Amino acid sequence: MRPLKMLNFQNLRIGTRLGLAFAALVSLLILLALIGIHQLNQVVTDTDLIAHNRLPKVSLAQTIENEVNRQSRAIRTALIATDAKVVTAELEKIELSAPIITDALKQLQATIETPEGKTALVQITQARQVFKEHELELIELIKANRIEEGRKYLVNEMLGPQAHYLESVEAFAQTQKEAIDYFAAEAVQTALLGKTFMLTLAVIAIVTAALVAVATTRSITQPLNQLQTLLSDVEKTSDFSKRMTQHGRDEVGLTAQAFNQMLDAQQRAIREVNQVVAAIAAGNFDTRIQAELRGDLAAMKSAVNDSAQSIKETMGAVNGVMQSLYNGHFNVQVQAQVQGDFKVTLDRAKQATDALQTMMGDIGHVMSSVSQGDLTSRVQAQGRGDLEQLKNNINLSLDTLARTLKEINTNTQLLATQANQTSHAVEQISAGADTQTTAIRQVSTALRMSADSISEVSSNTESASYQSRESVALVRSGKEKMLQMAEVVQNIAANSQKINKISEVIESIAYRTNLLSLNAAIEAARAGEQGKGFAVVADEVGKLAISSAESTKEIALLVKQASTEAKRAVETVAGVNEDMNRIEEGAGKTDGMLQRISAAVEEQSSALQEIDVNVANLSHIAASNANASEELTATAIELAKIADNNRREVEMFSF
């Protein structure tokens, strides 16, 4: 019998069960509210009577009492004060206070309804009348400046009526306070009674609600616990094959049936989602969910299929971008219509290709400018990471190349200038060598003439006595020629010194040229592959400088020897000159001296032969100097041409 009742109860809708329980609770609450409202209205009535009737009357009584005390203080102050202004001010306070008391009494007369209150109010009015009469008398004494009489009148006549006046006011206030206490006690009693009724009904409502709640809760929680257990099992095991066994016709039973249907739909959806995800994981983006789903599962189906399609389009677009980059094409258009992270991925791929296109385009433009000789262009495109490093390396390389070519251009111009100076100096040396050769030829001719003359003198020594005058003339002529020869030899010595200085200049130029070739070789080494050709030129210039230095040293050695021989020739000529002087002086003295003259002439002949040999050597040396000068001139000209060619090659670039 009991299971049948439980079954019938479970067949009721949860809303019906809760409605019945709620109706019972509402009935109890309405009864509880009515009792509470009735009791609260009684309390409100008593409270309103206290607040708006009794308390204002007590307040008016206190106002009367305060004003009486204020008048009493003003009278005492007027009797004590000696300043007329103070006395007048205190009397004005009394006049101002009187209307306040009168108004308070009028309000009390209008609101007093109880016999006790009316009797007390009559007593206040009578006591006030007596007090006012004494007060007016005392005020007249004060105004008449009869202070001493006023003080006596205050003590003997007025204190009694004043005390009676205040006592009547306090008696009235006491009646009102007693009424307040009565109504307050009545309100408390009413509140306690209402509290008792409300607590009783609240207990009944709680017990009823508990019984209904237990019955309703058990009818709901038992199948819900089963549902919760099933949900927990599904959550833990992810086994969507489990099902509810509850078969009631209430909401829980219908929920169990709907839950079983939901599990069926989810099981089908998850099975196909797994198939799609497995296909995506295997790289197959064409698999889709085909099951007929509804609601959120249909949304999930659409989302999964859309995701697979987005992945397919994204991967296709990315593969297209990668293939374009592999083929060297950086102008890639991404056409896939995707959203979210897929769009972010494609946007970043597009940004990457745009950055590569911008950077490579700028680099191509700069390299094109470099190929046309313009080294002022720089890569301006903004990049990140390795692209920024590539940009910086290219710009740094161009800066270094421009700086190196600028230094090479400067050094080349300096080398050309030095080569021109060297050529000019060598031309001067060549001109000096030609002059030296001419002078040596003249000396050689003079020496031959001197030798012929001395030979003639030697052959005719025996007839010298007969031809002394002619000998003297010949000696004089020989003396003049010897002087000329001495001048020629001195010129040869001077020219030899000049040649020596020029050789030192050539040696200095060769040394500086060698240094320039070393510097050019160093700068060519810094330039790397582009500076190899200039390194070869610098090496050849260095070799020419070394050869020029060695030739200059040989010229200097020969010039030194020529200078030594010239000095010896000068000394010999000086000796011949002295001998000729002695011949001239002794030509007319004795014939014996002719033998000595003959011997001296023979010595002079030998010396002249030696001088002639030395002059021939000087001629050969001068010729060698001329040839070396021509070679140096040709070398300097070639060096200047090489420097000029290098300068023109470097000037093809703009820095």
XYZ file of C-alpha atoms in Angstrom:
655
model
C 0.000 0.000 0.000
C 2.842 2.419 0.862
C 4.706 1.857 -2.446
C 1.495 2.662 -4.272
C 1.222 6.016 -2.464
C 4.867 6.769 -3.234
C 4.297 5.891 -6.873
C 1.258 8.189 -7.019
C 3.277 10.956 -5.341
C 6.093 10.535 -7.858
C 3.602 10.754 -10.678
C 2.679 14.265 -9.524
C 4.521 17.043 -11.195
C 7.210 18.722 -9.141
C 5.439 22.019 -9.724
C 2.220 20.527 -8.287
C 4.067 19.247 -5.253
C 5.821 22.529 -4.677
C 2.545 24.416 -5.303
C 0.719 22.468 -2.594
C 3.583 22.966 -0.155
C 3.784 26.645 -1.071
C -0.003 27.101 -0.609
C 0.164 25.619 2.894
C 3.108 27.826 3.784
C 1.435 30.912 2.328
C -1.725 30.238 4.373
C 0.304 30.017 7.555
C 2.267 33.124 6.581
C -0.958 35.072 5.880
C -2.329 34.129 9.297
C 0.989 35.031 10.859
C 1.014 38.352 8.999
C -2.547 39.241 10.041
C -1.804 38.615 13.706
C 1.441 40.540 13.421
C -0.243 43.458 11.662
C -2.994 43.645 14.309
C -0.512 43.655 17.152
C 1.756 46.105 15.369
C -1.171 48.474 14.774
C -1.870 48.450 18.497
C 1.764 49.167 19.240
C 1.784 51.936 16.620
C -1.327 53.503 18.206
C 0.224 53.529 21.654
C 3.539 54.788 20.271
C 1.823 57.526 18.294
C -0.096 58.607 21.396
C 3.130 58.778 23.357
C 5.082 60.575 20.612
C 2.461 63.039 19.409
C 0.362 63.638 22.525
C 2.109 62.920 25.764
C 5.677 63.855 24.915
C 4.753 67.285 23.397
C 2.813 68.123 26.578
C 5.811 67.172 28.711
C 7.957 69.311 26.419
C 5.558 72.277 26.822
C 5.617 71.857 30.618
C 9.418 71.853 30.507
C 9.304 74.983 28.326
C 7.127 76.758 30.920
C 9.453 75.654 33.698
C 12.532 76.823 31.776
C 10.995 80.224 31.033
C 10.005 80.710 34.695
C 13.555 79.922 35.725
C 14.840 82.322 33.052
C 12.612 85.106 34.409
C 13.816 84.377 37.936
C 17.446 84.587 36.808
C 16.767 87.821 34.946
C 15.140 89.375 38.072
C 18.105 88.370 40.221
C 20.560 89.724 37.668
C 18.653 93.026 37.487
C 18.770 93.302 41.301
C 22.511 92.585 41.390
C 23.660 94.624 38.388
C 24.708 98.272 38.762
C 24.802 99.033 35.047
C 21.504 100.449 33.762
C 22.026 98.808 30.368
C 22.361 95.387 31.943
C 19.237 95.957 34.037
C 17.277 97.057 30.962
C 18.465 93.985 28.989
C 17.406 91.627 31.771
C 13.958 93.231 32.017
C 13.582 92.833 28.235
C 14.315 89.116 28.627
C 11.387 88.898 31.097
C 9.097 90.654 28.624
C 10.192 88.305 25.815
C 9.728 85.192 27.968
C 6.128 85.954 28.992
C 4.588 85.398 25.502
C 6.380 82.032 25.239
C 4.715 80.821 28.451
C 1.345 82.169 27.316
C 1.630 80.334 23.975
C 2.611 77.063 25.715
C -0.418 77.323 28.034
C -2.706 77.902 25.049
C -1.370 74.743 23.347
C -1.871 72.735 26.527
C -5.457 74.010 26.922
C -6.172 72.930 23.324
C -4.787 69.385 23.750
C -5.585 68.390 27.350
C -8.553 65.966 27.452
C -8.216 63.997 30.690
C -9.724 65.304 33.940
C -6.387 64.952 35.724
C -4.687 67.003 33.062
C -7.306 69.714 33.083
C -7.128 70.008 36.911
C -3.348 70.269 36.782
C -3.559 72.896 34.038
C -6.010 75.002 36.139
C -3.548 74.868 39.021
C -0.743 76.078 36.722
C -2.878 78.961 35.485
C -3.786 80.073 39.007
C -0.214 79.804 40.290
C 1.043 81.769 37.267
C -1.465 84.542 37.926
C -0.194 84.963 41.492
C 3.426 84.785 40.316
C 2.803 87.415 37.617
C 1.332 89.860 40.132
C 4.396 89.609 42.392
C 6.673 89.736 39.359
C 5.091 92.963 38.098
C 5.431 94.535 41.537
C 9.103 93.593 41.706
C 9.731 94.928 38.193
C 8.199 98.278 39.191
C 10.582 98.454 42.181
C 13.541 97.730 39.908
C 12.467 100.342 37.370
C 12.104 102.853 40.247
C 15.657 101.964 41.258
C 14.441 100.775 44.634
C 16.830 97.904 44.572
C 17.054 97.234 48.270
C 13.262 97.082 48.611
C 13.180 94.879 45.548
C 15.620 92.446 47.096
C 13.590 92.228 50.275
C 10.402 91.813 48.245
C 12.045 88.991 46.274
C 13.043 87.125 49.412
C 9.972 87.736 51.505
C 7.116 87.931 48.973
C 8.041 86.356 45.654
C 9.976 83.152 46.365
C 6.887 81.394 47.739
C 4.600 82.049 44.718
C 7.496 81.155 42.406
C 8.026 77.809 44.145
C 4.266 77.076 44.049
C 4.218 77.979 40.334
C 7.084 75.583 39.535
C 5.550 72.810 41.652
C 2.284 73.042 39.715
C 4.190 72.811 36.433
C 6.123 69.762 37.668
C 2.888 68.132 38.892
C 1.398 68.548 35.413
C 4.523 67.075 33.793
C 4.367 64.145 36.228
C 0.782 63.321 35.154
C 1.899 63.250 31.529
C 4.911 61.027 32.341
C 2.647 58.588 34.166
C 0.383 58.457 31.108
C 3.456 57.799 28.930
C 4.514 54.932 31.195
C 1.025 53.448 31.019
C 0.870 53.503 27.224
C 4.437 52.196 26.983
C 3.583 49.232 29.230
C 0.473 48.602 27.172
C 2.533 48.653 23.943
C 5.043 46.213 25.456
C 2.258 43.857 26.501
C 0.725 44.026 23.047
C 4.124 43.325 21.417
C 4.746 40.328 23.715
C 1.329 38.889 22.928
C 1.912 39.342 19.192
C 5.330 37.764 19.535
C 3.809 34.699 21.228
C 1.182 34.248 18.502
C 3.756 34.755 15.744
C 6.229 32.310 17.279
C 3.491 29.675 17.634
C 2.396 30.088 14.028
C 6.054 30.178 12.890
C 6.704 26.833 14.621
C 3.619 25.344 12.986
C 4.726 26.730 9.593
C 8.251 25.405 10.047
C 7.065 21.914 11.008
C 4.611 21.838 8.110
C 7.239 23.150 5.696
C 9.758 20.596 6.968
C 7.349 17.702 6.452
C 6.375 18.882 2.983
C 10.008 19.638 2.120
C 11.184 16.195 3.245
C 8.508 14.419 1.256
C 9.030 16.593 -1.825
C 12.805 16.480 -1.530
C 12.913 12.696 -1.229
C 10.699 12.337 -4.266
C 13.093 14.575 -6.189
C 16.503 13.785 -4.702
C 16.357 9.997 -5.063
C 16.123 10.046 -8.879
C 18.374 13.098 -8.970
C 20.974 11.227 -6.915
C 20.786 8.425 -9.440
C 21.179 11.023 -12.195
C 24.096 12.600 -10.340
C 25.750 9.198 -9.917
C 25.331 8.546 -13.618
C 26.731 11.976 -14.479
C 29.678 11.374 -12.154
C 30.351 8.006 -13.782
C 30.152 9.546 -17.238
C 32.438 12.402 -16.107
C 35.002 9.993 -14.637
C 34.913 7.287 -17.312
C 33.709 9.338 -20.329
C 31.518 6.331 -21.087
C 28.495 7.695 -22.926
C 26.907 4.224 -23.205
C 25.468 4.405 -19.657
C 21.738 5.191 -19.308
C 19.155 6.248 -16.653
C 16.646 3.592 -15.426
C 14.096 6.025 -13.891
C 10.716 5.782 -15.612
C 8.380 8.190 -13.743
C 6.036 10.653 -15.446
C 7.220 13.628 -13.427
C 9.890 16.092 -14.444
C 12.673 13.868 -13.116
C 11.471 10.901 -15.196
C 11.177 13.079 -18.268
C 14.608 14.502 -17.475
C 16.030 10.962 -17.321
C 14.550 10.157 -20.720
C 15.853 13.433 -22.184
C 19.241 12.757 -20.600
C 19.382 9.312 -22.232
C 18.535 10.888 -25.583
C 21.203 13.537 -25.002
C 23.781 10.820 -24.276
C 22.800 9.083 -27.511
C 23.266 12.304 -29.502
C 26.525 13.145 -27.766
C 27.853 9.627 -28.308
C 27.158 9.904 -32.033
C 28.610 13.434 -32.184
C 31.760 12.529 -30.238
C 32.308 9.446 -32.410
C 32.271 11.544 -35.588
C 34.278 14.388 -33.983
C 36.946 11.831 -33.088
C 36.986 10.631 -36.678
C 37.411 14.198 -37.983
C 40.108 15.083 -35.427
C 41.977 11.826 -36.124
C 41.873 12.619 -39.836
C 43.178 16.154 -39.181
C 45.953 14.712 -36.994
C 46.867 12.388 -39.878
C 47.032 15.369 -42.252
C 43.711 14.681 -43.990
C 41.683 17.901 -43.904
C 38.796 16.690 -46.109
C 36.927 14.570 -43.502
C 33.720 16.168 -42.119
C 30.968 15.327 -39.560
C 27.984 13.862 -41.456
C 25.562 12.997 -38.591
C 22.255 14.862 -38.260
C 22.670 16.891 -35.058
C 20.631 19.646 -33.444
C 21.160 22.585 -31.122
C 24.619 22.920 -29.601
C 25.685 19.625 -31.144
C 24.742 21.034 -34.523
C 26.735 24.150 -33.608
C 29.633 21.893 -32.582
C 29.296 20.013 -35.871
C 29.362 23.278 -37.783
C 32.281 24.568 -35.685
C 34.329 21.371 -36.180
C 33.611 21.301 -39.917
C 34.393 25.022 -40.181
C 37.595 24.464 -38.181
C 38.649 21.655 -40.504
C 37.870 23.871 -43.499
C 39.792 26.800 -41.921
C 42.749 24.529 -41.219
C 42.615 23.248 -44.792
C 42.491 26.785 -46.241
C 45.176 28.011 -43.841
C 47.536 25.146 -44.631
C 46.886 25.621 -48.336
C 47.655 29.335 -48.073
C 50.769 28.678 -45.967
C 51.975 26.032 -48.439
C 51.403 28.501 -51.266
C 53.425 31.152 -49.440
C 56.244 28.690 -48.717
C 56.309 27.520 -52.356
C 56.478 31.151 -53.547
C 59.320 31.873 -51.134
C 61.089 28.695 -52.321
C 60.724 29.910 -55.919
C 62.125 33.321 -54.935
C 58.852 35.216 -55.329
C 58.194 37.509 -52.373
C 55.082 39.269 -53.749
C 52.591 36.730 -52.438
C 48.844 37.339 -52.058
C 47.086 35.294 -49.326
C 43.507 34.624 -50.469
C 42.159 32.299 -47.721
C 38.999 33.548 -45.941
C 39.659 32.548 -42.312
C 39.301 34.168 -38.896
C 40.840 34.154 -35.426
C 44.253 32.574 -34.959
C 44.142 31.206 -38.507
C 43.804 34.757 -39.807
C 46.561 35.840 -37.403
C 48.794 33.052 -38.781
C 48.119 34.072 -42.381
C 48.504 37.762 -41.525
C 51.857 37.038 -39.922
C 52.890 34.968 -42.954
C 51.835 37.906 -45.168
C 53.740 40.312 -42.910
C 56.799 38.053 -43.154
C 56.639 37.937 -46.966
C 55.991 41.704 -47.099
C 59.004 42.296 -44.846
C 61.137 40.008 -47.051
C 59.835 41.697 -50.201
C 60.509 45.182 -48.817
C 63.965 44.250 -47.534
C 65.051 42.334 -50.657
C 63.643 45.055 -52.924
C 65.578 47.719 -51.038
C 68.723 45.553 -51.092
C 68.284 44.990 -54.857
C 67.928 48.747 -55.393
C 71.074 49.435 -53.353
C 73.064 46.720 -55.159
C 71.875 48.117 -58.512
C 73.182 51.537 -57.444
C 76.496 49.938 -56.401
C 76.787 48.213 -59.792
C 76.422 51.671 -61.386
C 79.143 53.133 -59.149
C 76.868 54.826 -56.587
C 78.086 53.938 -53.083
C 75.895 56.525 -51.322
C 72.721 54.410 -51.312
C 71.894 52.507 -48.134
C 69.311 49.928 -47.159
C 66.518 51.902 -45.450
C 63.840 49.221 -45.033
C 62.878 48.387 -41.468
C 63.365 44.767 -40.430
C 63.676 42.578 -37.388
C 66.072 39.892 -36.241
C 68.213 38.442 -39.054
C 66.745 40.895 -41.603
C 67.851 43.829 -39.456
C 71.278 42.166 -39.052
C 71.498 41.663 -42.846
C 70.567 45.316 -43.388
C 73.192 46.500 -40.888
C 75.887 44.220 -42.382
C 75.202 45.449 -45.937
C 75.222 49.113 -44.853
C 78.401 48.545 -42.829
C 80.052 46.807 -45.812
C 79.091 49.696 -48.110
C 80.433 52.209 -45.569
C 83.704 50.277 -45.345
C 83.955 49.933 -49.155
C 83.253 53.645 -49.687
C 85.787 54.616 -47.040
C 88.401 52.245 -48.540
C 87.876 53.494 -52.108
C 88.031 57.068 -50.865
C 91.378 56.360 -49.188
C 92.602 54.541 -52.323
C 91.565 57.542 -54.427
C 93.418 59.886 -52.077
C 96.526 57.670 -52.065
C 96.340 57.303 -55.851
C 96.206 61.055 -56.306
C 99.137 61.418 -53.913
C 101.036 58.704 -55.815
C 100.351 60.457 -59.127
C 101.596 63.727 -57.656
C 104.748 62.052 -56.330
C 105.281 60.304 -59.679
C 104.988 63.632 -61.492
C 107.438 65.183 -59.050
C 109.782 62.219 -59.558
C 109.509 62.555 -63.334
C 110.280 66.259 -63.095
C 113.263 65.614 -60.838
C 114.555 62.875 -63.155
C 114.192 65.242 -66.114
C 116.324 67.740 -64.222
C 118.877 64.983 -63.533
C 118.856 64.033 -67.219
C 119.401 67.664 -68.228
C 122.261 67.919 -65.724
C 123.746 64.688 -67.079
C 123.617 66.068 -70.628
C 125.287 69.259 -69.449
C 127.907 67.187 -67.651
C 128.538 65.116 -70.789
C 129.023 68.272 -72.864
C 131.422 69.711 -70.287
C 133.373 66.448 -70.143
C 133.685 66.449 -73.931
C 135.024 69.986 -73.793
C 137.515 68.973 -71.095
C 138.553 65.961 -73.173
C 139.124 68.186 -76.204
C 141.116 70.643 -74.109
C 143.191 67.814 -72.642
C 143.951 66.471 -76.108
C 144.997 69.935 -77.195
C 147.159 70.252 -74.076
C 148.702 66.862 -74.778
C 149.469 67.859 -78.346
C 150.978 71.122 -77.152
C 153.111 69.388 -74.530
C 154.227 66.831 -77.118
C 155.220 69.599 -79.411
C 157.062 71.315 -76.558
C 158.873 68.066 -75.772
C 159.907 67.520 -79.369
C 161.210 70.990 -79.733
C 162.959 71.194 -76.392
C 166.375 71.250 -78.043
C 165.524 74.298 -80.049
C 163.869 75.940 -77.066
C 166.754 78.270 -76.570
C 166.217 79.561 -79.997
C 162.547 79.798 -79.677
C 162.204 80.972 -76.041
C 159.904 83.760 -76.972
C 157.676 81.355 -78.839
C 157.919 78.993 -75.825
C 156.921 81.756 -73.488
C 153.996 82.495 -75.750
C 153.102 78.836 -75.894
C 153.472 78.552 -72.112
C 151.162 81.469 -71.642
C 148.709 79.939 -74.059
C 149.000 76.625 -72.206
C 148.520 78.467 -68.914
C 145.286 79.974 -70.151
C 144.085 76.617 -71.425
C 145.051 75.012 -68.142
C 142.980 77.640 -66.339
C 140.092 76.829 -68.635
C 140.641 73.142 -67.970
C 140.664 73.831 -64.212
C 137.376 75.679 -64.552
C 135.917 72.797 -66.548
C 137.086 70.282 -63.956
C 135.650 72.433 -61.159
C 132.364 72.592 -63.071
C 132.473 68.822 -63.375
C 132.987 68.584 -59.604
C 130.105 70.995 -58.957
C 127.840 69.101 -61.356
C 128.847 65.866 -59.665
C 127.716 67.316 -56.320
C 124.425 68.355 -57.908
C 124.045 64.888 -59.353
C 124.751 63.504 -55.887
C 121.997 65.711 -54.373
C 119.607 64.747 -57.165
C 120.446 61.108 -56.483
C 119.583 61.666 -52.820
C 116.261 63.228 -53.897
C 115.603 60.264 -56.189
C 116.466 57.890 -53.355
C 114.064 59.781 -51.035
C 111.338 59.665 -53.711
C 111.972 55.948 -54.182
C 111.712 55.441 -50.400
C 108.457 57.379 -50.222
C 107.147 55.555 -53.309
C 107.997 52.256 -51.600
C 106.074 53.387 -48.481
C 103.114 54.406 -50.655
C 103.191 51.003 -52.352
C 103.193 49.318 -48.929
C 100.235 51.455 -47.787
C 98.411 50.716 -51.041
C 99.077 46.992 -50.558
C 97.690 47.188 -47.005
C 94.550 49.045 -48.168
C 94.158 46.555 -51.033
C 94.363 43.718 -48.503
C 91.636 45.419 -46.460
C 89.447 45.734 -49.568
C 89.625 41.961 -50.098
C 88.872 40.525 -53.524
C 88.132 43.942 -55.038
C 91.592 45.213 -54.076
C 93.654 42.375 -55.563
C 94.295 44.207 -58.844
C 95.418 47.292 -57.002
C 97.688 45.110 -54.800
C 99.508 43.897 -57.946
C 99.960 47.512 -59.091
C 101.220 48.474 -55.632
C 103.701 45.558 -55.714
C 105.054 46.658 -59.136
C 105.342 50.248 -57.872
C 107.276 48.959 -54.853
C 109.629 47.006 -57.118
C 110.207 50.081 -59.304
C 110.895 52.142 -56.179
C 113.469 49.561 -54.970
C 115.095 49.469 -58.446
C 115.189 53.287 -58.502
C 116.810 53.333 -55.074
C 119.484 50.826 -56.160
C 120.190 52.776 -59.387
C 120.400 55.979 -57.365
C 122.935 54.384 -55.047
C 125.052 53.315 -58.078
C 124.789 56.839 -59.528
C 125.804 58.290 -56.181
C 128.838 55.948 -56.042
C 129.916 56.852 -59.608
C 129.349 60.554 -58.939
C 131.481 60.251 -55.822
C 134.256 58.633 -57.879
C 133.911 61.306 -60.581
C 134.124 63.993 -57.920
C 137.289 62.419 -56.517
C 138.867 62.250 -59.975
C 137.794 65.826 -60.681
C 139.518 66.951 -57.499
C 142.652 65.128 -58.582
C 142.374 66.754 -62.010
C 142.032 70.159 -60.369
C 145.091 69.472 -58.268
C 146.981 68.304 -61.360
C 145.918 71.358 -63.309
C 147.042 73.510 -60.419
C 150.444 71.776 -60.511
C 150.675 72.248 -64.259
C 149.787 75.877 -63.803
C 152.607 76.317 -61.308
C 155.004 74.538 -63.675
C 153.911 76.752 -66.528
C 154.549 79.730 -64.309
C 157.987 78.474 -63.567
C 158.534 77.819 -67.300
C 157.416 81.316 -68.068
C 159.737 82.751 -65.440
C 162.732 80.594 -66.342
C 162.253 80.488 -70.112
C 164.774 83.269 -70.591
C 167.316 82.203 -67.949
C 169.294 79.130 -68.952
C 169.247 76.350 -71.411
C 169.937 73.878 -68.622
C 166.553 74.463 -67.316
C 165.130 73.208 -70.657
C 165.968 69.623 -69.625
C 164.060 70.024 -66.493
C 161.310 71.634 -68.546
C 161.412 68.643 -70.862
C 161.097 66.283 -67.909
C 158.310 68.373 -66.486
C 156.589 68.353 -69.854
C 156.838 64.571 -69.950
C 155.305 64.390 -66.497
C 152.579 66.725 -67.618
C 152.032 64.564 -70.661
C 151.593 61.498 -68.438
C 149.268 63.410 -66.160
C 147.268 64.632 -69.091
C 146.992 61.103 -70.407
C 145.713 59.997 -67.015
C 143.334 62.937 -66.926
C 142.189 62.026 -70.415
C 141.466 58.484 -69.224
C 139.528 59.822 -66.225
C 137.622 62.224 -68.417
C 136.691 59.319 -70.683
C 135.453 57.439 -67.609
C 133.453 60.499 -66.564
C 131.958 60.603 -70.036
C 130.865 56.987 -69.692
C 129.474 57.730 -66.209
C 127.564 60.728 -67.488
C 126.165 58.609 -70.302
C 125.126 55.964 -67.764
C 123.504 58.685 -65.640
C 121.613 59.915 -68.664
C 120.423 56.401 -69.501
C 119.391 55.801 -65.855
C 117.582 59.140 -65.826
C 115.703 58.157 -68.960
C 114.743 54.840 -67.367
C 113.604 56.639 -64.170
C 111.625 59.099 -66.280
C 109.933 56.257 -68.154
C 109.232 54.459 -64.859
C 107.784 57.619 -63.282
C 105.626 58.237 -66.358
C 104.367 54.632 -66.273
C 103.714 54.964 -62.542
C 101.786 58.192 -63.147
C 99.727 56.440 -65.846
C 98.947 53.563 -63.473
C 97.958 56.019 -60.720
C 95.798 57.973 -63.163
C 94.096 54.765 -64.358
C 93.429 53.770 -60.737
C 92.076 57.252 -60.010
C 89.689 57.063 -62.988
C 88.533 53.586 -61.919
C 87.922 54.764 -58.341
C 86.207 57.975 -59.514
C 83.591 55.796 -61.201
C 82.195 55.336 -57.688
C 80.387 58.160 -55.844
C 80.907 58.224 -52.082
